[in-house]
Amino acid sequence: MLVTFKPEGSEPQSWEWIPGRVKISEAALVEKVYGKTWEQFAQEVQQGSARARQVLLWHLQRRDHPTLRLEDAPDFCADELTIEYSIDELRGIRDSVAKSGMPQADREMALASLDGEIAAAEFRTVIEPEGKATSSSD
């Protein structure tokens, strides 16, 4: 996942965040702060939980500022933190939803939404292949 924090009037910051590639000590600290398991935290980030995304930003900023406390992390507008998924990540999410036990109508709606996101990501890849750097003026 590409996580981008773009506060109004400031330069954007971006991080690649792969929940399975986080040191266990960092995951344990997030669990302590968030109050739920690492897996629940990662799922709630993906589901758009405001609290989970606040903790995620704190967690990512701690990479550069290890002593940063949660209460000292920035308060931000919801649209200032965005998460973009790779095509493979979207396909994995789609597979999980397809196999889930959620009600059929909800599952079909979620799958249709994911299919749209996958198509858009595939289109972006054709326009701007993955791995190609984007202009900083975007």
Coordinates of C-alpha atoms in Angstrom, one line a residue:
M1 CA 0.0 0.0 0.0
L2 CA 1.1 3.5 -0.7
V3 CA 0.1 5.8 2.2
T4 CA 0.3 9.5 1.5
F5 CA -0.1 12.3 4.0
K6 CA -0.7 15.7 2.3
P7 CA -1.6 18.3 4.9
E8 CA -2.8 21.6 3.6
G9 CA 0.1 24.0 3.0
S10 CA 2.8 21.4 3.5
E11 CA 4.8 19.0 1.3
P12 CA 3.3 15.5 1.0
Q13 CA 4.9 12.6 2.7
S14 CA 4.6 9.0 1.3
W15 CA 5.3 5.6 2.8
E16 CA 5.0 2.1 1.4
W17 CA 3.2 0.1 4.1
I18 CA 3.0 -3.6 3.9
P19 CA 1.3 -4.9 7.1
G20 CA 3.0 -8.3 6.9
R21 CA 6.4 -6.7 6.7
V22 CA 6.4 -4.8 10.0
K23 CA 8.7 -5.7 12.8
I24 CA 6.8 -7.6 15.6
S25 CA 8.0 -5.1 18.2
E26 CA 6.4 -2.2 16.2
A27 CA 3.2 -4.2 15.6
A28 CA 3.0 -5.0 19.4
L29 CA 3.4 -1.2 20.2
V30 CA 0.6 -0.4 17.7
E31 CA -1.6 -3.1 19.3
K32 CA -0.9 -1.5 22.7
V33 CA -1.8 1.9 21.5
Y34 CA -4.8 0.9 19.3
G35 CA -6.2 -1.7 21.7
K36 CA -6.8 -4.4 19.1
T37 CA -4.7 -7.0 17.4
W38 CA -2.4 -6.1 14.5
E39 CA -4.7 -8.0 12.1
Q40 CA -7.7 -6.1 13.3
F41 CA -5.8 -2.8 13.0
A42 CA -4.7 -3.5 9.4
Q43 CA -8.3 -4.5 8.4
E44 CA -9.7 -1.3 10.0
V45 CA -7.1 0.9 8.3
Q46 CA -8.3 -0.7 5.0
Q47 CA -12.0 -0.2 6.0
G48 CA -11.4 3.5 6.6
S49 CA -11.5 3.7 10.4
A50 CA -10.5 7.2 11.4
R51 CA -8.8 6.0 14.6
A52 CA -6.9 3.3 12.8
R53 CA -5.7 5.8 10.2
Q54 CA -4.6 8.2 12.9
V55 CA -2.6 5.4 14.6
L56 CA -1.2 4.4 11.2
L57 CA 0.1 7.9 10.5
W58 CA 1.7 8.0 13.9
H59 CA 3.2 4.6 13.3
L60 CA 4.7 5.7 9.9
Q61 CA 6.0 9.0 11.2
R62 CA 7.8 7.2 14.0
R63 CA 10.1 5.7 11.4
D64 CA 11.7 9.1 11.2
H65 CA 10.9 10.3 14.7
P66 CA 11.1 7.3 17.0
T67 CA 10.2 9.2 20.2
L68 CA 7.0 10.7 18.7
R69 CA 4.0 10.2 21.0
L70 CA 0.5 9.6 19.6
E71 CA -0.8 12.7 21.3
D72 CA 2.0 14.7 19.5
A73 CA 1.1 13.3 16.0
P74 CA -0.7 15.8 13.8
D75 CA -4.5 16.2 13.8
F76 CA -5.5 16.1 10.2
C77 CA -8.5 16.2 7.9
A78 CA -9.7 12.8 6.6
D79 CA -8.9 13.6 3.0
E80 CA -5.3 14.5 3.9
L81 CA -4.4 10.8 4.3
T82 CA -4.9 8.6 1.3
I83 CA -4.2 4.9 0.7
E84 CA -3.6 3.4 -2.7
Y85 CA -3.4 -0.3 -3.4
S86 CA -1.4 -2.1 -6.0
I87 CA -3.3 -4.3 -8.5
D88 CA -2.1 -7.4 -6.7
E89 CA -3.3 -6.1 -3.3
L90 CA -6.7 -5.2 -4.8
R91 CA -7.0 -8.7 -6.3
G92 CA -6.1 -10.2 -2.9
I93 CA -8.8 -8.1 -1.2
R94 CA -11.2 -9.2 -3.9
D95 CA -10.4 -12.9 -3.3
S96 CA -10.9 -12.5 0.5
V97 CA -14.3 -10.7 0.0
A98 CA -15.4 -13.4 -2.5
K99 CA -14.7 -16.1 0.0
S100 CA -16.1 -14.2 3.0
G101 CA -19.3 -15.1 4.7
M102 CA -20.8 -11.7 4.3
P103 CA -24.4 -11.5 3.1
Q104 CA -24.7 -12.0 -0.7
A105 CA -26.0 -8.5 -1.5
D106 CA -23.2 -6.9 0.5
R107 CA -20.6 -9.2 -1.1
E108 CA -21.8 -8.5 -4.6
M109 CA -21.7 -4.7 -3.9
A110 CA -18.2 -5.0 -2.5
L111 CA -17.0 -7.1 -5.4
A112 CA -18.4 -4.7 -7.9
S113 CA -16.7 -1.8 -6.2
L114 CA -13.4 -3.7 -6.1
D115 CA -13.7 -4.7 -9.8
G116 CA -14.0 -1.0 -10.5
E117 CA -10.9 -0.2 -8.5
I118 CA -9.0 -3.0 -10.2
A119 CA -10.0 -1.7 -13.6
A120 CA -9.0 1.9 -12.7
A121 CA -5.6 0.6 -11.3
E122 CA -5.0 -1.4 -14.5
F123 CA -5.8 1.7 -16.6
R124 CA -3.4 3.8 -14.5
T125 CA -0.7 1.2 -15.0
V126 CA -1.2 1.5 -18.8
I127 CA -1.0 5.3 -18.6
E128 CA 1.9 5.3 -16.0
P129 CA 3.5 1.9 -15.5
E130 CA 4.2 0.8 -11.9
G131 CA 7.7 1.6 -10.7
K132 CA 7.8 4.7 -12.8
A133 CA 8.4 7.8 -10.7
T134 CA 5.7 10.4 -10.8
S135 CA 6.4 14.1 -11.1
S136 CA 6.7 15.9 -7.8
S137 CA 4.5 18.7 -9.2
D138 CA 1.4 16.5 -9.2

